[in-house]
Amino acid sequence: GKFFSLKGSEDTPSLPSLASPGVIFNFNANRISSEGWRVTNSAYRPGVIKTSYQYIKDALKKGNAAQVNLFGSPTAPCGNGASPNCNFTKGGGYYFTTGKDLTLKQATFASPNDYVFLIDGNLNIDTELNVPPGATVIFAVKGNITVNKANVNRIEGIFSADGDFIVDGKGGSENDTQLIVEGSIIANAKRDAG
């Protein structure tokens, strides 16, 4: 039959966007692509990166997501703030800090949970971060993300910093090993010049 998007060289169709108001295509919704793929309500907003701290914070607030403060009590995932060892095995969710940096010296995640971390400050990673199959971990950081290469060779997850993503080498004449990242790194997510 006739489709808006036809199969290409890889034997799969493209993904047409039908978000433009007033544009009328002479195909019904079931004949968009041979796979039924389409994108709707994806209006382009210049200058907005959807992994920035503020964007994710606003989206979670709009969705009334349950919030868990990382610090503040002995039962909080990172305790009362005296210990940088955080345990997230009780379940996923939306974790946050308010005006406080987070230094991870140990972090444990559980599957099949999804974790979103809003850090209103800087994130310092001083441990390997391993995300089990079936789990998702996203860090949206208002400041910088720094990885301590003296202790860290591998991190997994999505790391978005409104500031910089810094790999802090060992220094001196020692050669650093490669940092292996399984996931994504986004720097300058706030879109400031610099």
mmCIF file of C-alpha atoms in Angstrom:
data_model
loop_
_atom_site.group_PDB
_atom_site.id
_atom_site.type_symbol
_atom_site.label_atom_id
_atom_site.label_comp_id
_atom_site.label_asym_id
_atom_site.label_seq_id
_atom_site.Cartn_x
_atom_site.Cartn_y
_atom_site.Cartn_z
ATOM 1 C CA GLY A 1 0.000 0.000 0.000
ATOM 2 C CA LYS A 2 0.919 3.658 0.002
ATOM 3 C CA PHE A 3 2.675 5.000 3.082
ATOM 4 C CA PHE A 4 4.035 8.402 4.074
ATOM 5 C CA SER A 5 7.354 6.769 5.021
ATOM 6 C CA LEU A 6 8.762 3.908 2.975
ATOM 7 C CA LYS A 7 11.378 1.343 3.909
ATOM 8 C CA GLY A 8 14.933 2.404 3.181
ATOM 9 C CA SER A 9 18.205 0.616 2.566
ATOM 10 C CA GLU A 10 18.170 -1.001 6.015
ATOM 11 C CA ASP A 11 14.654 -2.346 5.367
ATOM 12 C CA THR A 12 13.085 -0.079 8.008
ATOM 13 C CA PRO A 13 11.060 3.108 7.491
ATOM 14 C CA SER A 14 11.989 6.492 8.890
ATOM 15 C CA LEU A 15 10.120 8.113 11.776
ATOM 16 C CA PRO A 16 7.921 10.948 10.442
ATOM 17 C CA SER A 17 6.922 13.804 12.696
ATOM 18 C CA LEU A 18 3.342 15.030 12.417
ATOM 19 C CA ALA A 19 3.494 17.766 15.030
ATOM 20 C CA SER A 20 3.158 20.741 12.686
ATOM 21 C CA PRO A 21 -0.240 22.398 13.201
ATOM 22 C CA GLY A 22 -2.237 22.966 10.054
ATOM 23 C CA VAL A 23 -0.287 20.447 7.981
ATOM 24 C CA ILE A 24 -2.584 17.894 6.449
ATOM 25 C CA PHE A 25 -1.306 14.664 4.942
ATOM 26 C CA ASN A 26 -3.509 12.557 2.693
ATOM 27 C CA PHE A 27 -2.905 9.391 4.731
ATOM 28 C CA ASN A 28 -4.923 8.074 7.635
ATOM 29 C CA ALA A 29 -3.203 7.459 10.971
ATOM 30 C CA ASN A 30 -2.816 3.757 10.267
ATOM 31 C CA ARG A 31 -0.906 4.398 7.026
ATOM 32 C CA ILE A 32 1.849 6.693 8.310
ATOM 33 C CA SER A 33 4.643 4.121 7.984
ATOM 34 C CA SER A 34 4.688 0.442 7.228
ATOM 35 C CA GLU A 35 5.543 -0.102 10.918
ATOM 36 C CA GLY A 36 2.916 2.331 12.266
ATOM 37 C CA TRP A 37 5.599 4.652 13.659
ATOM 38 C CA ARG A 38 4.990 8.367 14.148
ATOM 39 C CA VAL A 39 5.937 11.188 16.479
ATOM 40 C CA THR A 40 3.278 13.523 17.853
ATOM 41 C CA ASN A 41 3.338 16.437 20.279
ATOM 42 C CA SER A 42 7.071 16.910 19.948
ATOM 43 C CA ALA A 43 7.196 20.648 19.416
ATOM 44 C CA TYR A 44 10.723 21.949 19.053
ATOM 45 C CA ARG A 45 11.713 24.432 21.749
ATOM 46 C CA PRO A 46 14.969 26.188 20.902
ATOM 47 C CA GLY A 47 17.461 26.497 23.730
ATOM 48 C CA VAL A 48 15.916 23.725 25.863
ATOM 49 C CA ILE A 49 17.814 20.535 26.557
ATOM 50 C CA LYS A 50 15.495 17.939 28.015
ATOM 51 C CA THR A 51 18.156 16.584 30.370
ATOM 52 C CA SER A 52 18.886 19.889 32.135
ATOM 53 C CA TYR A 53 18.351 20.089 35.880
ATOM 54 C CA GLN A 54 15.480 22.587 35.626
ATOM 55 C CA TYR A 55 13.685 20.759 32.793
ATOM 56 C CA ILE A 56 13.683 17.437 34.643
ATOM 57 C CA LYS A 57 12.757 19.122 37.942
ATOM 58 C CA ASP A 58 9.771 20.832 36.285
ATOM 59 C CA ALA A 59 8.679 17.620 34.545
ATOM 60 C CA LEU A 60 8.799 15.631 37.791
ATOM 61 C CA LYS A 61 6.891 18.355 39.620
ATOM 62 C CA LYS A 62 4.259 18.470 36.868
ATOM 63 C CA GLY A 63 3.898 14.689 37.052
ATOM 64 C CA ASN A 64 3.547 14.785 40.866
ATOM 65 C CA ALA A 65 6.423 12.317 41.248
ATOM 66 C CA ALA A 66 7.115 11.151 44.795
ATOM 67 C CA GLN A 67 10.278 12.764 46.145
ATOM 68 C CA VAL A 68 12.923 11.263 48.408
ATOM 69 C CA ASN A 69 15.535 13.513 50.027
ATOM 70 C CA LEU A 70 18.970 11.871 49.816
ATOM 71 C CA PHE A 71 20.013 13.334 53.173
ATOM 72 C CA GLY A 72 18.493 14.469 56.422
ATOM 73 C CA SER A 73 17.725 11.377 58.454
ATOM 74 C CA PRO A 74 19.376 8.098 59.421
ATOM 75 C CA THR A 75 16.886 6.253 57.174
ATOM 76 C CA ALA A 76 17.504 8.465 54.095
ATOM 77 C CA PRO A 77 19.332 6.674 51.228
ATOM 78 C CA CYS A 78 22.549 8.596 51.999
ATOM 79 C CA GLY A 79 21.934 8.860 55.741
ATOM 80 C CA ASN A 80 22.112 12.117 57.632
ATOM 81 C CA GLY A 81 24.780 13.551 55.327
ATOM 82 C CA ALA A 82 27.800 12.351 57.280
ATOM 83 C CA SER A 83 28.372 9.331 55.008
ATOM 84 C CA PRO A 84 28.710 9.413 51.212
ATOM 85 C CA ASN A 85 27.684 5.741 51.007
ATOM 86 C CA CYS A 86 24.236 5.529 49.457
ATOM 87 C CA ASN A 87 21.964 2.516 49.253
ATOM 88 C CA PHE A 88 19.138 2.555 46.695
ATOM 89 C CA THR A 89 18.191 -1.132 46.826
ATOM 90 C CA LYS A 90 14.806 -0.413 48.439
ATOM 91 C CA GLY A 91 13.476 0.816 45.107
ATOM 92 C CA GLY A 92 13.703 3.393 42.391
ATOM 93 C CA GLY A 93 12.246 6.843 42.402
ATOM 94 C CA TYR A 94 13.021 10.527 42.304
ATOM 95 C CA TYR A 95 15.863 11.467 44.645
ATOM 96 C CA PHE A 96 17.029 15.012 45.291
ATOM 97 C CA THR A 97 19.361 17.302 47.204
ATOM 98 C CA THR A 98 18.638 20.905 48.091
ATOM 99 C CA GLY A 99 21.647 23.173 47.892
ATOM 100 C CA LYS A 100 23.998 20.316 48.707
ATOM 101 C CA ASP A 101 26.730 18.559 46.746
ATOM 102 C CA LEU A 102 26.714 14.777 46.563
ATOM 103 C CA THR A 103 29.883 12.688 46.728
ATOM 104 C CA LEU A 104 29.289 9.029 45.955
ATOM 105 C CA LYS A 105 31.869 6.719 47.519
ATOM 106 C CA GLN A 106 29.559 3.721 47.266
ATOM 107 C CA ALA A 107 26.220 3.305 45.494
ATOM 108 C CA THR A 108 24.080 0.230 45.018
ATOM 109 C CA PHE A 109 21.134 0.057 42.612
ATOM 110 C CA ALA A 110 18.505 -2.659 42.224
ATOM 111 C CA SER A 111 16.698 -4.022 39.202
ATOM 112 C CA PRO A 112 14.054 -3.500 37.796
ATOM 113 C CA ASN A 113 13.965 0.011 39.241
ATOM 114 C CA ASP A 114 14.340 3.411 37.596
ATOM 115 C CA TYR A 115 16.206 6.175 39.407
ATOM 116 C CA VAL A 116 16.243 9.920 38.730
ATOM 117 C CA PHE A 117 18.643 12.040 40.774
ATOM 118 C CA LEU A 118 18.279 15.834 40.921
ATOM 119 C CA ILE A 119 21.421 17.255 42.474
ATOM 120 C CA ASP A 120 21.119 20.947 43.406
ATOM 121 C CA GLY A 121 24.879 21.359 43.496
ATOM 122 C CA ASN A 122 27.786 19.267 42.216
ATOM 123 C CA LEU A 123 28.098 15.497 41.846
ATOM 124 C CA ASN A 124 31.441 13.909 42.706
ATOM 125 C CA ILE A 125 31.793 10.274 41.642
ATOM 126 C CA ASP A 126 34.411 8.446 43.680
ATOM 127 C CA THR A 127 33.265 4.881 42.972
ATOM 128 C CA GLU A 128 32.409 2.606 40.083
ATOM 129 C CA LEU A 129 28.720 2.958 39.185
ATOM 130 C CA ASN A 130 27.209 -0.298 37.976
ATOM 131 C CA VAL A 131 23.582 -0.357 36.893
ATOM 132 C CA PRO A 132 22.053 -3.848 36.768
ATOM 133 C CA PRO A 133 20.133 -5.009 33.681
ATOM 134 C CA GLY A 134 16.539 -3.766 33.802
ATOM 135 C CA ALA A 135 17.386 -0.642 35.828
ATOM 136 C CA THR A 136 17.846 2.960 34.651
ATOM 137 C CA VAL A 137 19.864 5.671 36.414
ATOM 138 C CA ILE A 138 19.784 9.356 35.456
ATOM 139 C CA PHE A 139 21.760 12.100 37.199
ATOM 140 C CA ALA A 140 20.632 15.681 36.402
ATOM 141 C CA VAL A 141 23.076 18.023 38.115
ATOM 142 C CA LYS A 142 22.733 21.793 38.519
ATOM 143 C CA GLY A 143 26.503 22.199 38.810
ATOM 144 C CA ASN A 144 29.420 20.066 37.638
ATOM 145 C CA ILE A 145 29.946 16.317 37.535
ATOM 146 C CA THR A 146 33.468 15.231 38.495
ATOM 147 C CA VAL A 147 34.780 11.674 38.169
ATOM 148 C CA ASN A 148 37.784 10.785 40.333
ATOM 149 C CA LYS A 149 39.936 8.700 37.974
ATOM 150 C CA ALA A 150 42.163 7.583 40.853
ATOM 151 C CA ASN A 151 39.291 5.335 41.988
ATOM 152 C CA VAL A 152 36.953 5.063 39.000
ATOM 153 C CA ASN A 153 37.402 3.270 35.679
ATOM 154 C CA ARG A 154 33.762 2.620 34.719
ATOM 155 C CA ILE A 155 30.424 4.377 35.179
ATOM 156 C CA GLU A 156 27.004 3.434 33.875
ATOM 157 C CA GLY A 157 23.957 5.676 33.493
ATOM 158 C CA ILE A 158 22.914 8.981 32.013
ATOM 159 C CA PHE A 159 24.905 11.927 33.352
ATOM 160 C CA SER A 160 23.670 15.454 32.599
ATOM 161 C CA ALA A 161 25.463 18.482 34.052
ATOM 162 C CA ASP A 162 24.257 22.055 33.661
ATOM 163 C CA GLY A 163 27.945 22.862 34.102
ATOM 164 C CA ASP A 164 30.954 20.759 33.136
ATOM 165 C CA PHE A 165 31.687 17.039 33.071
ATOM 166 C CA ILE A 166 35.184 16.676 34.516
ATOM 167 C CA VAL A 167 37.400 13.596 34.548
ATOM 168 C CA ASP A 168 39.906 14.333 37.291
ATOM 169 C CA GLY A 169 43.121 12.514 36.371
ATOM 170 C CA LYS A 170 45.689 11.064 38.718
ATOM 171 C CA GLY A 171 48.109 13.904 38.032
ATOM 172 C CA GLY A 172 51.867 13.840 37.907
ATOM 173 C CA SER A 173 53.676 11.583 35.470
ATOM 174 C CA GLU A 174 51.274 8.649 35.959
ATOM 175 C CA ASN A 175 49.240 7.689 32.916
ATOM 176 C CA ASP A 176 45.499 7.526 33.412
ATOM 177 C CA THR A 177 43.491 4.588 32.166
ATOM 178 C CA GLN A 178 40.498 5.143 29.931
ATOM 179 C CA LEU A 179 37.188 6.009 31.588
ATOM 180 C CA ILE A 180 34.566 3.598 30.266
ATOM 181 C CA VAL A 181 31.081 5.083 30.135
ATOM 182 C CA GLU A 182 28.111 2.889 29.387
ATOM 183 C CA GLY A 183 25.374 5.430 28.821
ATOM 184 C CA SER A 184 25.418 9.118 27.961
ATOM 185 C CA ILE A 185 27.204 12.270 29.075
ATOM 186 C CA ILE A 186 25.662 15.707 28.547
ATOM 187 C CA ALA A 187 27.574 18.836 29.582
ATOM 188 C CA ASN A 188 26.342 22.444 29.546
ATOM 189 C CA ALA A 189 22.751 21.200 29.606
ATOM 190 C CA LYS A 190 21.605 24.593 30.866
ATOM 191 C CA ARG A 191 22.902 26.037 27.568
ATOM 192 C CA ASP A 192 24.997 28.814 29.090
ATOM 193 C CA ALA A 193 27.826 30.102 26.973
ATOM 194 C CA GLY A 194 31.131 28.622 27.940
#
